[in-house]
Amino acid sequence: NTVLSGVTVADTLVDLRGGAQSLTTGPDFVSADADSPEGTLQIGETATYTASFDITLEVVNARGLENAVLATGTPVLPAGVPGSTDPVSDLSDDGDDGDGNTTDDPTVLALSPSNTTAGLTLTKTTPRAIVERGAIVPYTITVTNENDFVVGPADIVDRLPAGFLYVEGSAVIDGSTATVSVDGSRVTFGGVTVPAEGEVVATLSARILNGVGSGEHVNRASLLDPATGERLTPDARATVRILPEAVFDCGEVIGKVFDDVNGNGYQDPAAAPGNNPQITDQTYGGGKLGGGKLDTAAPETPQAETGLPGVRLAGVDGRIVTTDENGLFSVPCAMLPADRGSNFILKLDERSLPTGYAVTTENPRVMRLTPGMMTEMNFGARLETRVQVHLGDAAFAGAAGLSPEITGGIAAMLARIAADPTGIDLIYHLPARAGPEAVAAARANLALVEAEIERQWRDIGSGRLGIGQTIARAEDDQ
């Protein structure tokens, strides 16, 4: 009911964490609706002021602002009018009376967090790459937010590997103990918010139970929207390795490559007396099959089946071992078999055998390995004598298949070597200038002879028979 002079406005600005903030501009006088100058208000007059504030990262992470303005003025009393000239004031109100405060509620600008799949990074690490059973493994999960707004609420979900047990009370988020929910191997940090252009660091620990197998174990972490279950980032992984313990986890392999003198595929203390066929020629076509001589040496003195040194063996994983001077070899921790065993394959490199030797046992060999058990895997090889069978076009002239002379010659030859397995080299002679058609015909004839040898050998043979094929070209007659 009186004019005011000395009117001022004072703005109080704080973030929602209580931190003091300063206006970017103002408050600045704009105008009064009765045209009074700045600082004067007529009865019923309204003066307008403006101010501004540029929102900062600090305010974003504080989730908003709170603003109040105090207006103060001094009454101007005309002469002879009674009253007080003490200053009067009023604190601003947000106009919302629903909370019961109708006079001086501050104005609040709330900046709510929101979820997004952009600008977020999830990582998971552990300082321990190699661990052992019974140990405690610490994990660190970091969520980085490159956005200029707060992200959340989100759930950090950690999935421990099988046999890893969450250590109660080990969950910490940003340095403070966190309450997590644990469902089996699933550990959840619920309702996490990530500051704008900042990060959240969560840590936890897991104990490795004694029954966990050796090898790599992967821990996976996810960042999920709790409302939809949507993944906000790709999963993060941290891997630890449990080294195998030879006594409990490994399957060990030992063995020997031995000189299988009698060719029976087993290592005997001494070889049984026997014949030692020498190399001879059996000719047909430019000679005769059976026209040569198959010589037989006198019985040898039984000899021990000793080891063959310097022979290489290879596994499917690329590992190569070499026999020692006694023909012995070992494959330490050859594999980590499953509880019920796993198949292990080892192959002898026949190129590393002494000249003239051939394998008498299966190659490669497959054996079942069991954790913590040792398995013996032996290979036999013997000095193999060879029979050479020389063939030419004349032997097959006019014949639709093999002639009775050839099949009969094969039968006679095999009868001589049946008791002592021998290698057979089929050598087909062609002129030097023989064309592709002649070579193809020669290969077809060689295949017929080899098939016949194998057919007859199945009925009379007692051991392994190796058959080789060669096409030999001779200089044409001048």
Coordinates of C-alpha atoms in Angstrom, one line a residue:
N1 CA 0.0 0.0 0.0
T2 CA 3.0 2.3 -0.6
V3 CA 5.6 2.9 -3.2
L4 CA 8.9 0.9 -2.8
S5 CA 12.3 2.2 -3.5
G6 CA 15.7 0.5 -3.5
V7 CA 14.2 -2.7 -4.9
T8 CA 16.7 -5.5 -5.5
V9 CA 16.6 -9.2 -6.4
A10 CA 19.1 -11.8 -5.1
D11 CA 19.3 -15.2 -6.7
T12 CA 20.3 -18.3 -4.9
L13 CA 21.3 -21.3 -7.2
V14 CA 22.5 -24.7 -6.0
D15 CA 22.7 -28.1 -7.6
L16 CA 20.6 -31.0 -6.2
R17 CA 23.6 -32.2 -4.2
G18 CA 23.7 -28.8 -2.4
G19 CA 26.7 -27.4 -4.3
A20 CA 26.6 -23.7 -4.9
Q21 CA 26.3 -22.5 -8.4
S22 CA 26.6 -19.0 -10.0
L23 CA 24.3 -17.5 -12.7
T24 CA 25.9 -17.1 -16.1
T25 CA 24.1 -13.8 -16.5
G26 CA 21.8 -11.5 -14.4
P27 CA 19.6 -10.9 -12.7
D28 CA 19.2 -8.0 -15.1
F29 CA 16.3 -5.4 -15.0
V30 CA 14.2 -5.5 -18.2
S31 CA 11.2 -3.1 -17.5
A32 CA 8.4 -2.2 -15.2
D33 CA 4.8 -2.2 -16.5
A34 CA 4.1 1.4 -15.1
D35 CA 7.4 2.6 -16.6
S36 CA 9.1 3.0 -13.2
P37 CA 12.9 3.0 -13.4
E38 CA 15.0 0.2 -12.0
G39 CA 14.7 0.0 -8.2
T40 CA 11.3 1.7 -7.9
L41 CA 7.9 0.0 -7.8
Q42 CA 4.6 1.8 -7.7
I43 CA 1.6 0.3 -5.9
G44 CA 0.5 -2.7 -8.0
E45 CA 3.3 -2.4 -10.5
T46 CA 5.3 -5.4 -11.8
A47 CA 9.0 -5.3 -12.7
T48 CA 10.6 -8.0 -14.9
Y49 CA 14.2 -9.3 -14.5
T50 CA 16.0 -12.0 -16.5
A51 CA 18.8 -14.3 -15.6
S52 CA 20.4 -17.4 -17.3
F53 CA 22.5 -20.4 -16.4
D54 CA 24.5 -22.7 -18.7
I55 CA 24.1 -26.2 -17.4
T56 CA 27.5 -27.7 -16.4
L57 CA 28.7 -31.3 -16.2
E58 CA 28.6 -31.0 -12.4
V59 CA 25.0 -30.0 -12.4
V60 CA 24.1 -32.9 -14.8
N61 CA 25.8 -35.4 -12.5
A62 CA 24.0 -33.8 -9.5
R63 CA 20.7 -34.5 -11.4
G64 CA 19.6 -30.8 -11.6
L65 CA 19.3 -27.4 -10.1
E66 CA 17.3 -25.6 -7.3
N67 CA 16.7 -21.9 -7.6
A68 CA 15.2 -19.2 -5.3
V69 CA 15.0 -15.4 -5.6
L70 CA 14.7 -13.0 -2.7
A71 CA 13.2 -9.6 -3.6
T72 CA 13.8 -6.7 -1.1
G73 CA 12.5 -3.0 -1.1
T74 CA 12.1 0.0 1.2
P75 CA 8.6 1.6 1.8
V76 CA 8.3 5.3 0.8
L77 CA 5.8 7.0 3.2
P78 CA 4.3 10.4 2.2
A79 CA 4.6 13.1 4.8
G80 CA 2.1 12.7 7.6
V81 CA 1.3 9.1 6.8
P82 CA 2.0 6.8 9.7
G83 CA 3.8 3.5 9.1
S84 CA 7.2 1.7 9.2
T85 CA 9.9 2.3 6.7
D86 CA 11.6 -1.0 7.6
P87 CA 12.6 -3.0 4.4
V88 CA 10.1 -5.6 3.2
S89 CA 10.9 -8.8 1.2
D90 CA 9.5 -11.9 -0.3
L91 CA 11.0 -15.3 -1.3
S92 CA 10.0 -16.7 -4.6
D93 CA 7.6 -19.7 -4.9
D94 CA 7.3 -22.3 -7.7
G95 CA 3.5 -22.0 -7.8
D96 CA 3.0 -25.6 -6.9
D97 CA 0.8 -25.6 -3.8
G98 CA 0.1 -29.3 -3.9
D99 CA 2.8 -30.0 -1.4
G100 CA 1.2 -27.8 1.2
N101 CA 3.8 -25.0 0.8
T102 CA 2.1 -22.0 -0.8
T103 CA 4.7 -19.3 -0.2
D104 CA 8.3 -20.1 -0.7
D105 CA 9.0 -23.4 -2.6
P106 CA 12.2 -23.1 -4.7
T107 CA 12.0 -23.8 -8.4
V108 CA 13.6 -27.1 -9.3
L109 CA 15.0 -28.2 -12.7
A110 CA 15.4 -32.0 -12.5
L111 CA 17.7 -33.7 -15.0
S112 CA 16.7 -37.4 -15.0
P113 CA 19.1 -40.1 -16.1
S114 CA 18.1 -42.2 -19.2
N115 CA 19.4 -45.4 -20.8
T116 CA 21.0 -45.6 -24.2
T117 CA 23.0 -48.0 -26.3
A118 CA 25.2 -45.3 -27.6
G119 CA 28.4 -43.9 -26.0
L120 CA 28.7 -46.7 -23.4
T121 CA 31.7 -49.1 -22.9
L122 CA 31.8 -52.1 -20.7
T123 CA 35.1 -53.8 -19.7
K124 CA 36.0 -56.6 -17.4
T125 CA 39.5 -57.4 -16.2
T126 CA 41.4 -59.5 -13.6
P127 CA 45.0 -59.1 -12.5
R128 CA 45.5 -62.8 -12.4
A129 CA 45.8 -64.7 -15.7
I130 CA 47.0 -67.9 -14.1
V131 CA 45.2 -69.2 -11.1
E132 CA 45.0 -72.4 -9.1
R133 CA 42.1 -74.3 -7.4
G134 CA 41.1 -72.9 -4.1
A135 CA 42.4 -69.4 -4.9
I136 CA 40.3 -66.2 -4.8
V137 CA 40.2 -64.3 -8.1
P138 CA 39.4 -60.5 -8.1
Y139 CA 37.4 -59.1 -11.0
T140 CA 36.9 -55.4 -12.0
I141 CA 34.0 -54.3 -14.1
T142 CA 34.1 -50.7 -15.6
V143 CA 31.2 -48.9 -17.3
T144 CA 32.3 -45.8 -19.2
N145 CA 29.8 -43.2 -20.3
E146 CA 30.9 -40.8 -23.1
N147 CA 27.5 -39.1 -23.2
D148 CA 26.8 -35.6 -21.7
F149 CA 23.9 -37.0 -19.6
V150 CA 23.6 -39.5 -16.8
V151 CA 22.9 -43.1 -17.9
G152 CA 20.8 -45.3 -15.7
P153 CA 19.4 -47.0 -13.9
A154 CA 21.1 -50.1 -15.3
D155 CA 22.0 -53.5 -14.0
I156 CA 25.6 -54.8 -14.1
V157 CA 25.2 -58.6 -14.3
D158 CA 28.3 -60.8 -13.7
R159 CA 28.2 -64.4 -14.8
L160 CA 30.8 -66.5 -13.0
P161 CA 32.3 -69.6 -14.7
A162 CA 31.1 -73.0 -13.5
G163 CA 32.8 -73.9 -10.3
F164 CA 33.6 -70.3 -9.3
L165 CA 31.8 -69.1 -6.1
Y166 CA 31.1 -65.5 -5.3
V167 CA 32.8 -64.4 -2.1
E168 CA 30.2 -62.9 0.2
G169 CA 30.7 -59.2 1.0
S170 CA 33.3 -58.7 -1.7
A171 CA 31.1 -56.5 -4.0
V172 CA 32.2 -52.8 -4.1
I173 CA 31.1 -50.0 -6.4
D174 CA 33.1 -46.8 -6.7
G175 CA 34.9 -47.6 -3.4
S176 CA 31.8 -48.3 -1.3
T177 CA 30.4 -51.6 -0.3
A178 CA 27.6 -52.6 -2.6
T179 CA 24.5 -54.7 -2.0
V180 CA 24.2 -57.3 -4.8
S181 CA 21.8 -60.1 -5.5
V182 CA 23.2 -63.6 -6.1
D183 CA 21.4 -66.3 -8.0
G184 CA 23.8 -69.2 -8.5
S185 CA 26.7 -68.0 -10.6
R186 CA 24.8 -64.8 -11.5
V187 CA 25.8 -61.7 -9.4
T188 CA 23.8 -58.5 -10.1
F189 CA 24.6 -54.9 -9.1
G190 CA 21.2 -53.3 -9.4
G191 CA 20.1 -49.8 -10.2
V192 CA 23.5 -48.4 -11.2
T193 CA 23.8 -44.9 -12.7
V194 CA 26.8 -43.8 -14.7
P195 CA 27.8 -40.1 -14.5
A196 CA 27.9 -38.1 -17.7
E197 CA 31.4 -38.3 -19.2
G198 CA 32.4 -40.5 -16.3
E199 CA 32.6 -44.1 -15.2
V200 CA 31.4 -46.6 -12.6
V201 CA 33.9 -49.2 -11.3
A202 CA 32.5 -52.4 -9.7
T203 CA 34.6 -55.1 -8.1
L204 CA 33.9 -58.5 -6.7
S205 CA 35.8 -61.7 -6.0
A206 CA 35.2 -65.4 -6.7
R207 CA 36.7 -68.5 -5.1
I208 CA 37.7 -71.4 -7.4
L209 CA 36.3 -74.7 -6.1
N210 CA 38.6 -77.8 -6.0
G211 CA 36.5 -79.7 -8.6
V212 CA 37.1 -77.1 -11.4
G213 CA 38.9 -78.6 -14.4
S214 CA 42.1 -77.2 -15.9
G215 CA 42.1 -74.9 -18.9
E216 CA 40.6 -71.5 -19.6
H217 CA 37.6 -70.2 -17.7
V218 CA 35.7 -67.2 -19.0
N219 CA 33.8 -64.7 -16.8
R220 CA 31.2 -62.7 -18.6
A221 CA 29.6 -59.3 -17.6
S222 CA 26.6 -57.6 -19.1
L223 CA 25.0 -54.1 -18.8
L224 CA 21.2 -54.4 -18.9
D225 CA 18.2 -52.1 -19.0
P226 CA 16.3 -53.5 -16.0
A227 CA 13.0 -52.4 -17.5
T228 CA 13.4 -54.3 -20.8
G229 CA 16.3 -56.7 -20.3
E230 CA 18.0 -55.1 -23.3
R231 CA 21.8 -55.2 -23.4
L232 CA 23.1 -51.6 -23.4
T233 CA 26.6 -52.8 -24.5
P234 CA 28.3 -55.9 -25.8
D235 CA 29.3 -58.3 -23.1
A236 CA 32.7 -58.0 -21.5
R237 CA 34.9 -61.0 -20.7
A238 CA 37.8 -61.8 -18.4
T239 CA 39.6 -65.1 -18.8
V240 CA 41.8 -67.0 -16.3
R241 CA 43.6 -70.2 -16.9
I242 CA 44.0 -73.1 -14.4
L243 CA 47.2 -75.0 -15.2
P244 CA 46.9 -78.8 -15.3
E245 CA 48.4 -80.8 -12.5
A246 CA 50.2 -83.8 -13.9
V247 CA 49.1 -86.1 -11.1
F248 CA 45.4 -85.4 -11.5
D249 CA 44.7 -83.9 -14.9
C250 CA 47.2 -85.1 -17.5
G251 CA 47.2 -88.2 -19.6
E252 CA 50.8 -89.4 -19.9
V253 CA 52.1 -91.4 -22.8
I254 CA 55.3 -93.5 -22.9
G255 CA 56.4 -95.9 -25.6
K256 CA 59.0 -97.4 -27.8
V257 CA 59.7 -97.8 -31.5
F258 CA 61.2 -101.3 -31.7
D259 CA 62.8 -103.4 -34.4
D260 CA 60.1 -105.9 -35.0
V261 CA 62.4 -108.6 -36.4
N262 CA 59.7 -111.3 -36.7
G263 CA 57.1 -108.8 -38.0
N264 CA 54.4 -109.9 -35.6
G265 CA 53.6 -106.4 -34.3
Y266 CA 54.6 -107.2 -30.7
Q267 CA 57.9 -106.5 -29.0
D268 CA 59.3 -109.9 -28.1
P269 CA 62.4 -110.5 -25.8
A270 CA 64.0 -112.3 -28.8
A271 CA 62.9 -112.9 -32.4
A272 CA 61.9 -116.4 -33.4
P273 CA 64.2 -118.1 -35.9
G274 CA 63.1 -117.4 -39.5
N275 CA 64.0 -116.8 -43.1
N276 CA 65.2 -113.6 -44.5
P277 CA 64.1 -113.2 -48.1
Q278 CA 66.6 -111.4 -50.3
I279 CA 65.7 -109.0 -53.1
T280 CA 65.1 -110.8 -56.4
D281 CA 63.6 -110.0 -59.8
Q282 CA 60.4 -111.6 -61.2
T283 CA 59.9 -110.6 -64.8
Y284 CA 57.1 -110.7 -67.3
G285 CA 57.0 -109.0 -70.6
G286 CA 60.5 -108.7 -71.8
G287 CA 61.1 -111.7 -69.4
K288 CA 58.9 -114.1 -67.4
L289 CA 57.2 -113.8 -64.1
G290 CA 58.7 -116.7 -62.2
G291 CA 61.6 -116.8 -64.6
G292 CA 63.8 -115.2 -62.0
K293 CA 64.8 -116.7 -58.7
L294 CA 63.5 -116.0 -55.2
D295 CA 66.5 -116.6 -52.9
T296 CA 66.1 -117.6 -49.3
A297 CA 68.9 -117.2 -46.8
A298 CA 69.7 -119.6 -44.1
P299 CA 67.9 -119.1 -40.8
E300 CA 69.2 -116.3 -38.6
T301 CA 70.1 -116.5 -35.0
P302 CA 67.3 -115.2 -32.9
Q303 CA 67.9 -111.6 -31.9
A304 CA 66.4 -109.2 -29.4
E305 CA 63.9 -106.7 -30.7
T306 CA 65.8 -103.5 -29.8
G307 CA 64.7 -100.0 -30.0
L308 CA 65.2 -97.7 -33.1
P309 CA 66.7 -94.3 -32.2
G310 CA 66.0 -91.0 -33.9
V311 CA 62.5 -91.9 -35.1
R312 CA 60.0 -89.0 -35.1
L313 CA 56.4 -89.2 -33.9
A314 CA 53.8 -86.5 -34.3
G315 CA 50.5 -85.7 -32.5
V316 CA 47.5 -84.0 -34.0
D317 CA 48.3 -80.8 -32.1
G318 CA 51.6 -80.5 -34.0
R319 CA 53.8 -81.8 -31.2
I320 CA 56.8 -83.8 -32.3
V321 CA 58.8 -86.2 -30.2
T322 CA 61.9 -88.2 -31.2
T323 CA 63.0 -91.6 -29.8
D324 CA 66.2 -91.7 -27.7
E325 CA 69.2 -94.1 -28.3
N326 CA 67.1 -96.9 -27.0
G327 CA 64.1 -96.2 -29.1
L328 CA 62.1 -94.8 -26.1
F329 CA 59.9 -91.8 -26.1
S330 CA 57.5 -90.0 -23.8
V331 CA 54.8 -87.4 -24.3
P332 CA 54.4 -85.6 -20.9
C333 CA 50.9 -84.3 -20.4
A334 CA 49.9 -85.6 -23.8
M335 CA 46.4 -84.2 -23.4
L336 CA 43.9 -83.3 -20.7
P337 CA 41.4 -86.1 -21.1
A338 CA 37.7 -85.8 -20.0
D339 CA 36.7 -87.5 -16.8
R340 CA 35.7 -90.6 -18.8
G341 CA 38.8 -90.5 -21.0
S342 CA 39.6 -89.1 -24.4
N343 CA 41.1 -90.5 -27.6
F344 CA 44.8 -89.7 -28.3
I345 CA 46.3 -90.1 -31.7
L346 CA 50.0 -90.5 -32.4
K347 CA 51.6 -91.1 -35.8
L348 CA 55.1 -92.4 -36.7
D349 CA 56.8 -90.5 -39.4
E350 CA 57.9 -93.4 -41.7
R351 CA 60.4 -91.1 -43.4
S352 CA 62.5 -91.0 -40.2
L353 CA 62.9 -94.8 -40.0
P354 CA 66.2 -96.3 -41.0
T355 CA 66.6 -97.0 -44.7
G356 CA 64.6 -100.1 -45.7
Y357 CA 62.4 -100.2 -42.6
A358 CA 58.6 -100.3 -42.8
V359 CA 56.0 -100.1 -40.0
T360 CA 54.6 -103.4 -38.8
T361 CA 52.0 -102.0 -36.4
E362 CA 49.0 -99.8 -37.0
N363 CA 50.0 -96.2 -37.9
P364 CA 48.7 -93.9 -36.7
R365 CA 47.7 -95.4 -33.4
V366 CA 44.7 -94.3 -31.3
M367 CA 44.4 -95.0 -27.6
R368 CA 42.1 -93.9 -24.8
L369 CA 43.8 -91.7 -22.2
T370 CA 42.5 -91.2 -18.7
P371 CA 43.3 -88.3 -16.3
G372 CA 46.2 -89.0 -14.1
M373 CA 47.0 -92.4 -15.8
M374 CA 50.0 -93.4 -17.9
T375 CA 49.5 -95.2 -21.2
E376 CA 52.0 -97.2 -23.2
M377 CA 51.9 -96.8 -27.0
N378 CA 54.5 -98.9 -28.9
F379 CA 55.3 -98.9 -32.6
G380 CA 57.1 -101.7 -34.5
A381 CA 59.1 -101.5 -37.7
R382 CA 61.3 -104.0 -39.5
L383 CA 63.9 -104.1 -42.2
E384 CA 61.7 -105.1 -45.2
T385 CA 63.1 -107.0 -48.1
R386 CA 61.6 -106.3 -51.5
V387 CA 60.6 -108.4 -54.4
Q388 CA 60.7 -106.6 -57.8
V389 CA 58.2 -107.6 -60.5
H390 CA 59.1 -106.3 -63.9
L391 CA 56.2 -105.9 -66.4
G392 CA 55.8 -104.7 -69.9
D393 CA 53.2 -104.3 -72.6
A394 CA 53.9 -107.8 -74.0
A395 CA 52.5 -109.4 -70.9
F396 CA 49.1 -107.9 -71.6
A397 CA 48.9 -108.0 -75.4
G398 CA 45.6 -109.3 -76.6
A399 CA 44.3 -110.0 -73.0
A400 CA 41.1 -108.5 -71.7
G401 CA 42.4 -108.9 -68.2
L402 CA 45.2 -110.8 -66.5
S403 CA 46.4 -113.9 -68.3
P404 CA 46.5 -117.3 -66.5
E405 CA 50.3 -117.1 -66.8
I406 CA 50.4 -113.8 -64.8
T407 CA 47.9 -115.0 -62.1
G408 CA 49.8 -118.3 -61.8
G409 CA 53.1 -116.5 -61.5
I410 CA 51.7 -114.3 -58.8
A411 CA 50.4 -117.3 -56.9
A412 CA 53.8 -119.0 -57.1
M413 CA 55.6 -115.8 -55.9
L414 CA 53.2 -115.2 -53.0
A415 CA 53.6 -118.9 -51.9
R416 CA 57.3 -118.3 -51.5
I417 CA 57.0 -115.2 -49.3
A418 CA 53.8 -116.0 -47.4
A419 CA 55.6 -117.0 -44.2
D420 CA 57.7 -113.8 -44.1
P421 CA 55.9 -110.5 -45.1
T422 CA 57.8 -108.8 -47.9
G423 CA 57.4 -105.6 -49.9
I424 CA 56.6 -105.9 -53.6
D425 CA 57.7 -103.3 -56.2
L426 CA 55.7 -103.4 -59.4
I427 CA 57.9 -101.9 -62.2
Y428 CA 56.3 -101.3 -65.6
H429 CA 58.8 -100.6 -68.5
L430 CA 57.8 -98.2 -71.2
P431 CA 59.8 -96.6 -74.1
A432 CA 61.2 -93.1 -73.4
R433 CA 58.9 -91.5 -75.9
A434 CA 55.7 -93.3 -74.7
G435 CA 52.7 -90.9 -74.9
P436 CA 49.9 -90.2 -72.3
E437 CA 47.7 -93.0 -73.7
A438 CA 50.5 -95.6 -73.2
V439 CA 51.2 -94.3 -69.6
A440 CA 47.5 -94.5 -68.8
A441 CA 47.3 -98.1 -70.1
A442 CA 50.4 -99.0 -68.0
R443 CA 48.8 -97.6 -64.8
A444 CA 45.6 -99.5 -65.5
N445 CA 47.7 -102.8 -65.9
L446 CA 49.6 -102.1 -62.7
A447 CA 46.3 -101.6 -60.9
L448 CA 45.1 -105.0 -62.2
V449 CA 48.2 -106.7 -61.0
E450 CA 48.1 -105.0 -57.6
A451 CA 44.5 -105.9 -57.1
E452 CA 45.2 -109.6 -58.0
I453 CA 48.2 -109.7 -55.5
E454 CA 46.0 -108.2 -52.7
R455 CA 43.2 -110.7 -53.5
Q456 CA 45.5 -113.7 -53.4
W457 CA 47.4 -112.4 -50.3
R458 CA 44.2 -112.2 -48.3
D459 CA 43.9 -116.0 -48.6
I460 CA 47.5 -117.0 -47.8
G461 CA 49.3 -114.0 -46.2
S462 CA 50.2 -113.8 -42.5
G463 CA 51.4 -110.3 -42.2
R464 CA 51.6 -106.8 -43.7
L465 CA 52.4 -106.6 -47.4
G466 CA 53.5 -103.3 -48.9
I467 CA 53.0 -102.8 -52.7
G468 CA 54.6 -100.0 -54.7
Q469 CA 54.2 -99.0 -58.3
T470 CA 56.8 -97.5 -60.7
I471 CA 56.8 -96.7 -64.4
A472 CA 60.3 -96.9 -65.8
R473 CA 61.2 -95.3 -69.1
A474 CA 64.1 -96.7 -71.2
E475 CA 65.9 -95.1 -74.0
D476 CA 64.6 -96.2 -77.5
D477 CA 66.7 -98.5 -79.5
Q478 CA 68.7 -96.6 -82.1

